[in-house]
PDB file of C-alpha atoms and ligand atoms in Angstrom:
ATOM      1  CA  UNK A  25       8.174 -17.241  17.566  1.00 82.00           C
ATOM      2  CA  UNK A  26      11.568 -16.867  19.188  1.00 89.00           C
ATOM      3  CA  UNK A  27      13.960 -13.933  18.762  1.00 92.00           C
ATOM      4  CA  UNK A  28      17.470 -14.876  19.843  1.00 94.00           C
ATOM      5  CA  UNK A  29      18.896 -11.376  19.877  1.00 97.00           C
ATOM      6  CA  UNK A  30      16.443  -8.487  20.363  1.00 97.00           C
ATOM      7  CA  UNK A  31      17.641  -4.920  19.689  1.00 98.00           C
ATOM      8  CA  UNK A  32      15.784  -1.685  20.307  1.00 98.00           C
ATOM      9  CA  UNK A  33      17.755   1.023  18.489  1.00 98.00           C
ATOM     10  CA  UNK A  34      17.229   4.661  19.560  1.00 98.00           C
ATOM     11  CA  UNK A  35      18.280   6.343  16.331  1.00 98.00           C
ATOM     12  CA  UNK A  36      17.915   5.765  12.612  1.00 98.00           C
ATOM     13  CA  UNK A  37      21.676   5.491  12.330  1.00 98.00           C
ATOM     14  CA  UNK A  38      21.770   2.736  14.926  1.00 98.00           C
ATOM     15  CA  UNK A  39      18.853   0.932  13.273  1.00 98.00           C
ATOM     16  CA  UNK A  40      20.505   1.239   9.872  1.00 98.00           C
ATOM     17  CA  UNK A  41      23.698  -0.277  11.193  1.00 98.00           C
ATOM     18  CA  UNK A  42      21.778  -3.219  12.686  1.00 98.00           C
ATOM     19  CA  UNK A  43      19.546  -3.861   9.659  1.00 98.00           C
ATOM     20  CA  UNK A  44      21.729  -2.981   6.692  1.00 97.00           C
ATOM     21  CA  UNK A  45      25.142  -3.455   8.279  1.00 97.00           C
ATOM     22  CA  UNK A  46      24.531  -6.541  10.401  1.00 97.00           C
ATOM     23  CA  UNK A  47      21.496  -8.152   8.778  1.00 96.00           C
ATOM     24  CA  UNK A  48      19.083  -7.825  11.736  1.00 97.00           C
ATOM     25  CA  UNK A  49      15.417  -8.337  10.843  1.00 96.00           C
ATOM     26  CA  UNK A  50      13.500  -5.022  10.898  1.00 97.00           C
ATOM     27  CA  UNK A  51      10.524  -5.495  13.214  1.00 96.00           C
ATOM     28  CA  UNK A  52       7.639  -3.023  12.881  1.00 97.00           C
ATOM     29  CA  UNK A  53       4.219  -3.994  14.275  1.00 95.00           C
ATOM     30  CA  UNK A  54       5.118  -7.666  13.937  1.00 92.00           C
ATOM     31  CA  UNK A  55       1.614  -8.337  12.585  1.00 90.00           C
ATOM     32  CA  UNK A  56       2.638 -10.615   9.762  1.00 87.00           C
ATOM     33  CA  UNK A  57       5.979 -11.600  11.164  1.00 88.00           C
ATOM     34  CA  UNK A  58       4.366 -13.218  14.198  1.00 86.00           C
ATOM     35  CA  UNK A  59       2.209 -15.516  12.121  1.00 83.00           C
ATOM     36  CA  UNK A  60       4.634 -16.218   9.310  1.00 78.00           C
ATOM     37  CA  UNK A  61       8.069 -16.613  10.952  1.00 67.00           C
ATOM     38  CA  UNK A  62       9.199 -19.141  13.514  1.00 74.00           C
ATOM     39  CA  UNK A  63      12.562 -17.926  14.698  1.00 89.00           C
ATOM     40  CA  UNK A  64      14.699 -14.845  14.205  1.00 92.00           C
ATOM     41  CA  UNK A  65      18.362 -14.854  15.124  1.00 94.00           C
ATOM     42  CA  UNK A  66      18.471 -11.058  15.376  1.00 96.00           C
ATOM     43  CA  UNK A  67      15.712  -8.432  15.210  1.00 96.00           C
ATOM     44  CA  UNK A  68      15.733  -4.643  15.380  1.00 98.00           C
ATOM     45  CA  UNK A  69      12.510  -3.244  16.843  1.00 98.00           C
ATOM     46  CA  UNK A  70      11.792   0.072  15.062  1.00 98.00           C
ATOM     47  CA  UNK A  71       9.438   1.462  17.733  1.00 98.00           C
ATOM     48  CA  UNK A  72      11.777   4.066  19.230  1.00 98.00           C
ATOM     49  CA  UNK A  73      12.889   5.865  16.073  1.00 98.00           C
ATOM     50  CA  UNK A  74      10.230   8.592  16.037  1.00 98.00           C
ATOM     51  CA  UNK A  75       8.788   7.252  12.777  1.00 98.00           C
ATOM     52  CA  UNK A  76       5.133   7.271  13.804  1.00 98.00           C
ATOM     53  CA  UNK A  77       3.854  10.427  12.103  1.00 98.00           C
ATOM     54  CA  UNK A  78       1.777  11.812   9.242  1.00 98.00           C
ATOM     55  CA  UNK A  79       2.813  15.303   8.231  1.00 98.00           C
ATOM     56  CA  UNK A  80       3.092  17.789   5.404  1.00 98.00           C
ATOM     57  CA  UNK A  81       6.537  18.141   3.856  1.00 98.00           C
ATOM     58  CA  UNK A  82       6.394  20.752   1.090  1.00 97.00           C
ATOM     59  CA  UNK A  83       4.424  19.329  -1.830  1.00 96.00           C
ATOM     60  CA  UNK A  84       4.105  15.945  -0.124  1.00 97.00           C
ATOM     61  CA  UNK A  85       2.414  14.242   2.755  1.00 98.00           C
ATOM     62  CA  UNK A  86       4.945  12.067   4.565  1.00 98.00           C
ATOM     63  CA  UNK A  87       3.890   8.853   6.297  1.00 98.00           C
ATOM     64  CA  UNK A  88       6.491   7.756   8.814  1.00 98.00           C
ATOM     65  CA  UNK A  89       7.289   4.053   8.445  1.00 98.00           C
ATOM     66  CA  UNK A  90       5.768   3.335  11.883  1.00 98.00           C
ATOM     67  CA  UNK A  91       2.475   5.172  11.262  1.00 98.00           C
ATOM     68  CA  UNK A  92      -0.186   2.508  11.760  1.00 98.00           C
ATOM     69  CA  UNK A  93      -3.070   1.605   9.475  1.00 98.00           C
ATOM     70  CA  UNK A  94      -5.386   3.017  12.150  1.00 98.00           C
ATOM     71  CA  UNK A  95      -3.410   6.286  12.185  1.00 98.00           C
ATOM     72  CA  UNK A  96      -3.872   6.586   8.429  1.00 98.00           C
ATOM     73  CA  UNK A  97      -7.517   5.553   8.572  1.00 98.00           C
ATOM     74  CA  UNK A  98      -8.367   8.247  11.133  1.00 98.00           C
ATOM     75  CA  UNK A  99      -5.961  10.996  10.019  1.00 98.00           C
ATOM     76  CA  UNK A 100      -7.622  14.392   9.541  1.00 98.00           C
ATOM     77  CA  UNK A 101      -4.640  15.482   7.439  1.00 98.00           C
ATOM     78  CA  UNK A 102      -5.145  12.633   4.971  1.00 98.00           C
ATOM     79  CA  UNK A 103      -8.909  13.193   4.980  1.00 97.00           C
ATOM     80  CA  UNK A 104      -8.372  16.852   4.150  1.00 97.00           C
ATOM     81  CA  UNK A 105      -6.041  16.005   1.268  1.00 97.00           C
ATOM     82  CA  UNK A 106      -7.740  12.913  -0.160  1.00 97.00           C
ATOM     83  CA  UNK A 107     -11.266  12.812   1.284  1.00 96.00           C
ATOM     84  CA  UNK A 108     -12.412   9.419   2.623  1.00 97.00           C
ATOM     85  CA  UNK A 109      -9.871   7.486   0.501  1.00 98.00           C
ATOM     86  CA  UNK A 110      -7.609   6.120   3.258  1.00 98.00           C
ATOM     87  CA  UNK A 111     -10.454   5.502   5.641  1.00 98.00           C
ATOM     88  CA  UNK A 112     -12.440   3.558   3.028  1.00 97.00           C
ATOM     89  CA  UNK A 113      -9.449   1.521   1.908  1.00 97.00           C
ATOM     90  CA  UNK A 114      -7.992   0.647   5.309  1.00 98.00           C
ATOM     91  CA  UNK A 115     -11.057  -0.010   7.420  1.00 95.00           C
ATOM     92  CA  UNK A 116     -11.393  -3.391   5.698  1.00 93.00           C
ATOM     93  CA  UNK A 117      -8.134  -4.682   7.213  1.00 95.00           C
ATOM     94  CA  UNK A 118      -8.965  -7.328   9.835  1.00 93.00           C
ATOM     95  CA  UNK A 119     -10.157  -5.508  13.009  1.00 93.00           C
ATOM     96  CA  UNK A 120      -9.212  -2.311  14.819  1.00 96.00           C
ATOM     97  CA  UNK A 121      -6.800  -4.200  17.100  1.00 95.00           C
ATOM     98  CA  UNK A 122      -4.819  -5.372  14.063  1.00 95.00           C
ATOM     99  CA  UNK A 123      -5.012  -1.977  12.397  1.00 97.00           C
ATOM    100  CA  UNK A 124      -3.427  -0.349  15.440  1.00 97.00           C
ATOM    101  CA  UNK A 125      -0.437  -2.672  15.031  1.00 96.00           C
ATOM    102  CA  UNK A 126       0.255  -2.885  11.306  1.00 97.00           C
ATOM    103  CA  UNK A 127       2.452  -0.137   9.929  1.00 98.00           C
ATOM    104  CA  UNK A 128       2.857   1.728   6.670  1.00 98.00           C
ATOM    105  CA  UNK A 129       6.514   0.687   6.418  1.00 98.00           C
ATOM    106  CA  UNK A 130       5.782  -2.988   7.111  1.00 97.00           C
ATOM    107  CA  UNK A 131       2.970  -3.070   4.559  1.00 97.00           C
ATOM    108  CA  UNK A 132       5.155  -1.545   1.860  1.00 97.00           C
ATOM    109  CA  UNK A 133       8.249  -3.599   2.701  1.00 97.00           C
ATOM    110  CA  UNK A 134       6.257  -6.838   2.608  1.00 93.00           C
ATOM    111  CA  UNK A 135       4.823  -6.210  -0.916  1.00 95.00           C
ATOM    112  CA  UNK A 136       1.758  -8.166   0.146  1.00 94.00           C
ATOM    113  CA  UNK A 137      -0.634  -8.959  -2.687  1.00 94.00           C
ATOM    114  CA  UNK A 138      -3.618  -8.350  -0.425  1.00 94.00           C
ATOM    115  CA  UNK A 139      -2.432  -4.934   0.754  1.00 96.00           C
ATOM    116  CA  UNK A 140      -5.008  -2.175   0.406  1.00 96.00           C
ATOM    117  CA  UNK A 141      -2.402   0.416   1.286  1.00 98.00           C
ATOM    118  CA  UNK A 142      -0.167  -0.543  -1.640  1.00 98.00           C
ATOM    119  CA  UNK A 143      -3.040  -0.132  -4.112  1.00 98.00           C
ATOM    120  CA  UNK A 144      -3.777   3.359  -2.831  1.00 98.00           C
ATOM    121  CA  UNK A 145      -0.148   4.472  -2.616  1.00 98.00           C
ATOM    122  CA  UNK A 146       0.592   3.174  -6.106  1.00 98.00           C
ATOM    123  CA  UNK A 147      -2.287   5.100  -7.659  1.00 98.00           C
ATOM    124  CA  UNK A 148      -1.225   8.238  -5.769  1.00 98.00           C
ATOM    125  CA  UNK A 149       2.300   7.899  -7.215  1.00 97.00           C
ATOM    126  CA  UNK A 150       3.956   7.600  -3.810  1.00 98.00           C
ATOM    127  CA  UNK A 151       7.690   7.125  -3.296  1.00 98.00           C
ATOM    128  CA  UNK A 152       9.634   5.309  -0.619  1.00 98.00           C
ATOM    129  CA  UNK A 153      12.363   7.119   1.262  1.00 98.00           C
ATOM    130  CA  UNK A 154      14.983   4.609   2.409  1.00 98.00           C
ATOM    131  CA  UNK A 155      17.325   5.604   5.182  1.00 97.00           C
ATOM    132  CA  UNK A 156      19.762   7.019   4.502  1.00 92.00           C
ATOM    133  CA  UNK A 157      20.343   8.013   0.965  1.00 84.00           C
ATOM    134  CA  UNK A 158      17.761   6.777  -1.517  1.00 95.00           C
ATOM    135  CA  UNK A 159      14.246   7.575  -2.720  1.00 97.00           C
ATOM    136  CA  UNK A 160      12.468   5.235  -5.118  1.00 97.00           C
ATOM    137  CA  UNK A 161       9.027   5.473  -6.650  1.00 97.00           C
ATOM    138  CA  UNK A 162       6.749   2.733  -5.380  1.00 98.00           C
ATOM    139  CA  UNK A 163       5.974   1.466  -8.894  1.00 97.00           C
ATOM    140  CA  UNK A 164       9.626   0.711  -9.583  1.00 96.00           C
ATOM    141  CA  UNK A 165      10.115  -0.820  -6.106  1.00 96.00           C
ATOM    142  CA  UNK A 166       7.222  -3.229  -6.730  1.00 96.00           C
ATOM    143  CA  UNK A 167       8.594  -4.197 -10.146  1.00 93.00           C
ATOM    144  CA  UNK A 168      12.118  -4.859  -8.896  1.00 93.00           C
ATOM    145  CA  UNK A 169      13.217  -8.154  -7.404  1.00 91.00           C
ATOM    146  CA  UNK A 170      13.811  -8.034  -3.624  1.00 88.00           C
ATOM    147  CA  UNK A 171      17.446  -7.145  -3.074  1.00 87.00           C
ATOM    148  CA  UNK A 172      19.818  -6.218  -0.260  1.00 93.00           C
ATOM    149  CA  UNK A 173      18.518  -5.349   3.249  1.00 96.00           C
ATOM    150  CA  UNK A 174      17.000  -1.878   3.567  1.00 97.00           C
ATOM    151  CA  UNK A 175      15.382   0.410   6.103  1.00 98.00           C
ATOM    152  CA  UNK A 176      12.284   2.396   5.121  1.00 98.00           C
ATOM    153  CA  UNK A 177      12.142   5.767   6.835  1.00 98.00           C
ATOM    154  CA  UNK A 178       8.958   7.159   5.294  1.00 98.00           C
ATOM    155  CA  UNK A 179       6.625   7.133   2.316  1.00 98.00           C
ATOM    156  CA  UNK A 180       5.901  10.414   0.558  1.00 98.00           C
ATOM    157  CA  UNK A 181       2.715  11.154  -1.397  1.00 98.00           C
ATOM    158  CA  UNK A 182       2.224  14.115  -3.749  1.00 97.00           C
ATOM    159  CA  UNK A 183      -0.559  16.223  -2.267  1.00 95.00           C
ATOM    160  CA  UNK A 184      -2.193  17.291  -5.489  1.00 88.00           C
ATOM    161  CA  UNK A 185      -3.944  14.031  -6.459  1.00 93.00           C
ATOM    162  CA  UNK A 186      -7.558  12.951  -6.017  1.00 95.00           C
ATOM    163  CA  UNK A 187      -8.462   9.278  -5.846  1.00 98.00           C
ATOM    164  CA  UNK A 188     -11.216   6.791  -5.050  1.00 98.00           C
ATOM    165  CA  UNK A 189     -11.117   3.188  -3.859  1.00 98.00           C
ATOM    166  CA  UNK A 190     -13.265   0.143  -4.642  1.00 98.00           C
ATOM    167  CA  UNK A 191     -12.939  -3.444  -3.570  1.00 97.00           C
ATOM    168  CA  UNK A 192     -14.707  -6.793  -3.476  1.00 97.00           C
ATOM    169  CA  UNK A 193     -14.533  -9.132  -0.458  1.00 96.00           C
ATOM    170  CA  UNK A 194     -16.371 -12.236   0.624  1.00 94.00           C
ATOM    171  CA  UNK A 195     -16.960 -10.776   4.085  1.00 94.00           C
ATOM    172  CA  UNK A 196     -16.371  -7.324   5.560  1.00 90.00           C
ATOM    173  CA  UNK A 197     -12.913  -7.879   7.036  1.00 90.00           C
ATOM    174  CA  UNK A 198     -11.566 -10.720   4.943  1.00 94.00           C
ATOM    175  CA  UNK A 199      -8.659 -10.231   2.543  1.00 95.00           C
ATOM    176  CA  UNK A 200      -9.874  -8.518  -0.627  1.00 97.00           C
ATOM    177  CA  UNK A 201     -10.641 -10.529  -3.749  1.00 97.00           C
ATOM    178  CA  UNK A 202      -9.773  -7.494  -5.815  1.00 98.00           C
ATOM    179  CA  UNK A 203      -9.059  -3.891  -4.890  1.00 98.00           C
ATOM    180  CA  UNK A 204      -8.881  -0.849  -7.151  1.00 98.00           C
ATOM    181  CA  UNK A 205      -7.728   2.701  -6.819  1.00 98.00           C
ATOM    182  CA  UNK A 206      -8.332   5.318  -9.517  1.00 98.00           C
ATOM    183  CA  UNK A 207      -6.401   8.562  -9.183  1.00 98.00           C
ATOM    184  CA  UNK A 208      -6.117  11.830 -11.038  1.00 96.00           C
ATOM    185  CA  UNK A 209      -2.629  13.186 -10.510  1.00 95.00           C
ATOM    186  CA  UNK A 210      -0.752  16.121 -12.039  1.00 92.00           C
ATOM    187  CA  UNK A 211       0.669  13.624 -14.570  1.00 92.00           C
ATOM    188  CA  UNK A 212      -2.751  12.230 -15.489  1.00 96.00           C
ATOM    189  CA  UNK A 213      -4.846   9.216 -14.621  1.00 98.00           C
ATOM    190  CA  UNK A 214      -3.394   6.301 -12.667  1.00 98.00           C
ATOM    191  CA  UNK A 215      -5.376   3.107 -12.131  1.00 98.00           C
ATOM    192  CA  UNK A 216      -3.969   0.458  -9.808  1.00 98.00           C
ATOM    193  CA  UNK A 217      -5.317  -3.002  -9.097  1.00 98.00           C
ATOM    194  CA  UNK A 218      -4.358  -5.197  -6.147  1.00 98.00           C
ATOM    195  CA  UNK A 219      -5.155  -8.645  -4.734  1.00 97.00           C
ATOM    196  CA  UNK A 220      -5.023 -10.136  -8.246  1.00 96.00           C
ATOM    197  CA  UNK A 221      -3.857 -11.993  -6.009  1.00 96.00           C
ATOM    198  CA  UNK A 222      -0.360 -10.684  -6.813  1.00 94.00           C
ATOM    199  CA  UNK A 223       0.817  -7.316  -5.498  1.00 92.00           C
ATOM    200  CA  UNK A 224      -0.730  -4.126  -6.802  1.00 96.00           C
ATOM    201  CA  UNK A 225       0.033  -3.154 -10.390  1.00 97.00           C
ATOM    202  CA  UNK A 226      -0.656  -0.120 -12.531  1.00 98.00           C
ATOM    203  CA  UNK A 227      -2.777  -0.173 -15.696  1.00 98.00           C
ATOM    204  CA  UNK A 228      -0.859   2.186 -17.997  1.00 98.00           C
ATOM    205  CA  UNK A 229      -3.046   1.547 -21.048  1.00 98.00           C
ATOM    206  CA  UNK A 230      -6.237   2.339 -19.166  1.00 98.00           C
ATOM    207  CA  UNK A 231      -4.515   5.474 -17.826  1.00 98.00           C
ATOM    208  CA  UNK A 232      -3.474   6.608 -21.336  1.00 98.00           C
ATOM    209  CA  UNK A 233      -6.964   5.979 -22.645  1.00 98.00           C
ATOM    210  CA  UNK A 234      -8.471   8.133 -19.881  1.00 98.00           C
ATOM    211  CA  UNK A 235      -5.897  10.852 -20.511  1.00 97.00           C
ATOM    212  CA  UNK A 236      -7.110  11.052 -24.109  1.00 97.00           C
ATOM    213  CA  UNK A 237     -10.650  11.924 -22.986  1.00 96.00           C
ATOM    214  CA  UNK A 238     -11.861  15.243 -21.720  1.00 91.00           C
ATOM    215  CA  UNK A 239     -14.363  13.582 -19.433  1.00 92.00           C
ATOM    216  CA  UNK A 240     -14.643   9.778 -19.275  1.00 95.00           C
ATOM    217  CA  UNK A 241     -18.411   9.700 -18.675  1.00 94.00           C
ATOM    218  CA  UNK A 242     -20.253   6.397 -18.471  1.00 95.00           C
ATOM    219  CA  UNK A 243     -18.873   4.901 -21.706  1.00 96.00           C
ATOM    220  CA  UNK A 244     -15.283   6.014 -21.115  1.00 97.00           C
ATOM    221  CA  UNK A 245     -15.312   4.592 -17.571  1.00 97.00           C
ATOM    222  CA  UNK A 246     -16.558   1.223 -18.803  1.00 97.00           C
ATOM    223  CA  UNK A 247     -14.069   1.155 -21.657  1.00 98.00           C
ATOM    224  CA  UNK A 248     -11.190   1.980 -19.283  1.00 98.00           C
ATOM    225  CA  UNK A 249     -12.307  -0.870 -17.013  1.00 98.00           C
ATOM    226  CA  UNK A 250     -12.221  -3.322 -19.914  1.00 98.00           C
ATOM    227  CA  UNK A 251      -8.769  -2.118 -20.969  1.00 98.00           C
ATOM    228  CA  UNK A 252      -7.487  -2.524 -17.398  1.00 98.00           C
ATOM    229  CA  UNK A 253      -8.813  -6.083 -17.188  1.00 98.00           C
ATOM    230  CA  UNK A 254      -7.115  -6.943 -20.492  1.00 98.00           C
ATOM    231  CA  UNK A 255      -3.703  -5.542 -19.678  1.00 98.00           C
ATOM    232  CA  UNK A 256      -3.301  -7.238 -16.275  1.00 97.00           C
ATOM    233  CA  UNK A 257      -2.671 -10.824 -15.285  1.00 97.00           C
ATOM    234  CA  UNK A 258      -4.867 -12.470 -12.652  1.00 98.00           C
ATOM    235  CA  UNK A 259      -4.440 -15.637 -10.633  1.00 98.00           C
ATOM    236  CA  UNK A 260      -6.429 -18.173  -8.614  1.00 98.00           C
ATOM    237  CA  UNK A 261      -6.379 -18.524  -4.839  1.00 96.00           C
ATOM    238  CA  UNK A 262      -8.663 -19.737  -2.061  1.00 95.00           C
ATOM    239  CA  UNK A 263     -10.946 -16.744  -2.435  1.00 96.00           C
ATOM    240  CA  UNK A 264     -11.529 -16.498  -6.175  1.00 97.00           C
ATOM    241  CA  UNK A 265     -10.456 -17.689  -9.583  1.00 98.00           C
ATOM    242  CA  UNK A 266      -8.500 -15.653 -12.102  1.00 98.00           C
ATOM    243  CA  UNK A 267     -11.555 -15.667 -14.330  1.00 98.00           C
ATOM    244  CA  UNK A 268     -13.748 -14.196 -11.601  1.00 98.00           C
ATOM    245  CA  UNK A 269     -11.204 -11.501 -10.835  1.00 98.00           C
ATOM    246  CA  UNK A 270     -10.938 -10.572 -14.513  1.00 98.00           C
ATOM    247  CA  UNK A 271     -14.707 -10.371 -14.791  1.00 98.00           C
ATOM    248  CA  UNK A 272     -15.191  -7.996 -11.827  1.00 98.00           C
ATOM    249  CA  UNK A 273     -12.191  -5.811 -12.627  1.00 98.00           C
ATOM    250  CA  UNK A 274     -13.961  -3.677 -15.288  1.00 98.00           C
ATOM    251  CA  UNK A 275     -16.934  -3.097 -13.008  1.00 98.00           C
ATOM    252  CA  UNK A 276     -14.828  -1.926 -10.065  1.00 98.00           C
ATOM    253  CA  UNK A 277     -12.541   0.207 -12.222  1.00 98.00           C
ATOM    254  CA  UNK A 278     -15.522   1.888 -13.894  1.00 98.00           C
ATOM    255  CA  UNK A 279     -17.131   2.554 -10.491  1.00 97.00           C
ATOM    256  CA  UNK A 280     -13.945   4.105  -9.135  1.00 98.00           C
ATOM    257  CA  UNK A 281     -13.599   6.377 -12.191  1.00 97.00           C
ATOM    258  CA  UNK A 282     -17.246   7.440 -12.104  1.00 96.00           C
ATOM    259  CA  UNK A 283     -17.021   8.247  -8.411  1.00 95.00           C
ATOM    260  CA  UNK A 284     -13.946  10.363  -9.023  1.00 94.00           C
ATOM    261  CA  UNK A 285     -15.669  12.303 -11.779  1.00 92.00           C
ATOM    262  CA  UNK A 286     -18.767  13.131  -9.711  1.00 77.00           C
TER     263      UNK A 286
HETATM  264  C1  FAD B  30      -4.903 -11.654  10.715  1.00 91.31           C
HETATM  265  C2  FAD B  30      -4.377 -10.545   9.845  1.00 91.31           C
HETATM  266  C3  FAD B  30      -5.122 -10.109   8.776  1.00 91.31           C
HETATM  267  C4  FAD B  30      -4.655  -9.083   7.958  1.00 91.31           C
HETATM  268  N1  FAD B  30      -5.414  -8.664   6.895  1.00 91.31           N
HETATM  269  C5  FAD B  30      -4.933  -7.684   6.090  1.00 91.31           C
HETATM  270  C6  FAD B  30      -5.678  -7.249   4.953  1.00 91.31           C
HETATM  271  O1  FAD B  30      -6.759  -7.729   4.644  1.00 91.31           O
HETATM  272  N2  FAD B  30      -5.147  -6.254   4.207  1.00 91.31           N
HETATM  273  C7  FAD B  30      -3.941  -5.676   4.507  1.00 91.31           C
HETATM  274  O2  FAD B  30      -3.505  -4.787   3.790  1.00 91.31           O
HETATM  275  N3  FAD B  30      -3.235  -6.064   5.569  1.00 91.31           N
HETATM  276  C8  FAD B  30      -3.702  -7.056   6.370  1.00 91.31           C
HETATM  277  N4  FAD B  30      -2.970  -7.433   7.449  1.00 91.31           N
HETATM  278  C9  FAD B  30      -1.806  -6.676   7.812  1.00 91.31           C
HETATM  279  C10 FAD B  30      -0.607  -6.951   6.999  1.00 91.31           C
HETATM  280  O3  FAD B  30      -0.272  -8.284   7.106  1.00 91.31           O
HETATM  281  C11 FAD B  30       0.421  -5.960   7.552  1.00 91.31           C
HETATM  282  O4  FAD B  30       0.134  -4.720   7.002  1.00 91.31           O
HETATM  283  C12 FAD B  30       1.810  -6.279   7.257  1.00 91.31           C
HETATM  284  O5  FAD B  30       2.101  -7.554   7.720  1.00 91.31           O
HETATM  285  C13 FAD B  30       2.732  -5.323   7.950  1.00 91.31           C
HETATM  286  O6  FAD B  30       2.682  -5.575   9.317  1.00 91.31           O
HETATM  287  P1  FAD B  30       3.628  -4.833  10.288  1.00 91.31           P
HETATM  288  O7  FAD B  30       3.582  -3.400  10.004  1.00 91.31           O
HETATM  289  O8  FAD B  30       3.316  -5.287  11.659  1.00 91.31           O
HETATM  290  O9  FAD B  30       5.065  -5.350   9.827  1.00 91.31           O
HETATM  291  P2  FAD B  30       5.987  -6.529  10.354  1.00 91.31           P
HETATM  292  O10 FAD B  30       5.210  -7.809  10.450  1.00 91.31           O
HETATM  293  O11 FAD B  30       6.719  -6.107  11.560  1.00 91.31           O
HETATM  294  O12 FAD B  30       6.994  -6.600   9.130  1.00 91.31           O
HETATM  295  C14 FAD B  30       6.557  -7.013   7.847  1.00 91.31           C
HETATM  296  C15 FAD B  30       7.777  -7.052   6.923  1.00 91.31           C
HETATM  297  O13 FAD B  30       8.235  -5.729   6.657  1.00 91.31           O
HETATM  298  C16 FAD B  30       9.593  -5.543   7.097  1.00 91.31           C
HETATM  299  N5  FAD B  30       9.660  -4.188   7.627  1.00 91.31           N
HETATM  300  C17 FAD B  30       8.813  -3.614   8.518  1.00 91.31           C
HETATM  301  N6  FAD B  30       9.112  -2.315   8.681  1.00 91.31           N
HETATM  302  C18 FAD B  30      10.170  -2.066   7.891  1.00 91.31           C
HETATM  303  C19 FAD B  30      10.944  -0.875   7.632  1.00 91.31           C
HETATM  304  N7  FAD B  30      10.672   0.311   8.208  1.00 91.31           N
HETATM  305  N8  FAD B  30      11.964  -0.984   6.771  1.00 91.31           N
HETATM  306  C20 FAD B  30      12.253  -2.163   6.165  1.00 91.31           C
HETATM  307  N9  FAD B  30      11.561  -3.296   6.359  1.00 91.31           N
HETATM  308  C21 FAD B  30      10.534  -3.238   7.214  1.00 91.31           C
HETATM  309  C22 FAD B  30       9.809  -6.643   8.123  1.00 91.31           C
HETATM  310  O14 FAD B  30      11.152  -6.970   8.251  1.00 91.31           O
HETATM  311  C23 FAD B  30       8.978  -7.777   7.520  1.00 91.31           C
HETATM  312  O15 FAD B  30       9.683  -8.396   6.479  1.00 91.31           O
HETATM  313  C24 FAD B  30      -3.416  -8.461   8.265  1.00 91.31           C
HETATM  314  C25 FAD B  30      -2.654  -8.908   9.355  1.00 91.31           C
HETATM  315  C26 FAD B  30      -3.122  -9.935  10.144  1.00 91.31           C
HETATM  316  C27 FAD B  30      -2.289 -10.366  11.314  1.00 91.31           C
END
């Protein structure tokens, strides 16, 4: 890959001007960029903006856009708030070397279908804070068509949710065939499914069904899994067919719900 004009902004304002004002390509870890892009006429490296953090901000946990997958996987703050959720979901991404490069901001910005992080953040009802004046819930960001250039500053997650993660892969560190996150938030149940192979999506009908039950139990968990599989679309790719994905979806959803109710 060749970058004709490489910038290393020292402030968010400077980065914003380069990315949003002048159309420079925002460069985070470069993990996907390096293998998917050939040439960039102008790139703004986001490494010096102080965005590599995980911290409490009032009712939220804030993930700076440059926090890496490895930071999230090993964060004691996230473990305290959500148990092993982030560690279980993110340790499947490639190897540790890759996980120390890929960032929260890059994973969200890219809307990758295979992204484990998106599945978890969607179930936890996270929002994206764009520098410098806009916050958008992740669900609406994923549903909207890509638009004008933007700069992600951080992702904020309400602290009061509990969630569990399940996925199916061919081998330990391959891309997932299907990944699931089931969460109980202050607004009720949220089930998200990723690697369909399209980007993560919510299952509102399964969520409403679960909200109508006092305790899902074995039957309720299975029923919610079936509802989730019915309300989503699935596709074929190298790893699995749509039919296979639809058939394992209820099993993984039910497992995630049962685990959460233990
Ligand atoms: C071999 C390999 C295997 C992988 N396997 C998996 C996997 O199984 N599951 C998984 O979830 N991930 C996987 N990944 C990682 C995944 O591809 C990265 O999470 C993703 O590419 C983001 O990488 P990055 O943070 O380096 O972003 P970059 O590659 O630097 O950027 C990705 C995109 O996001 C934009 N961007 C980055 N930061 C910002 C920001 N702050 N504001 C606005 N736009 C921004 C960039 O312009 C670019 O369009 C894998 C990566 C590799 C190389």
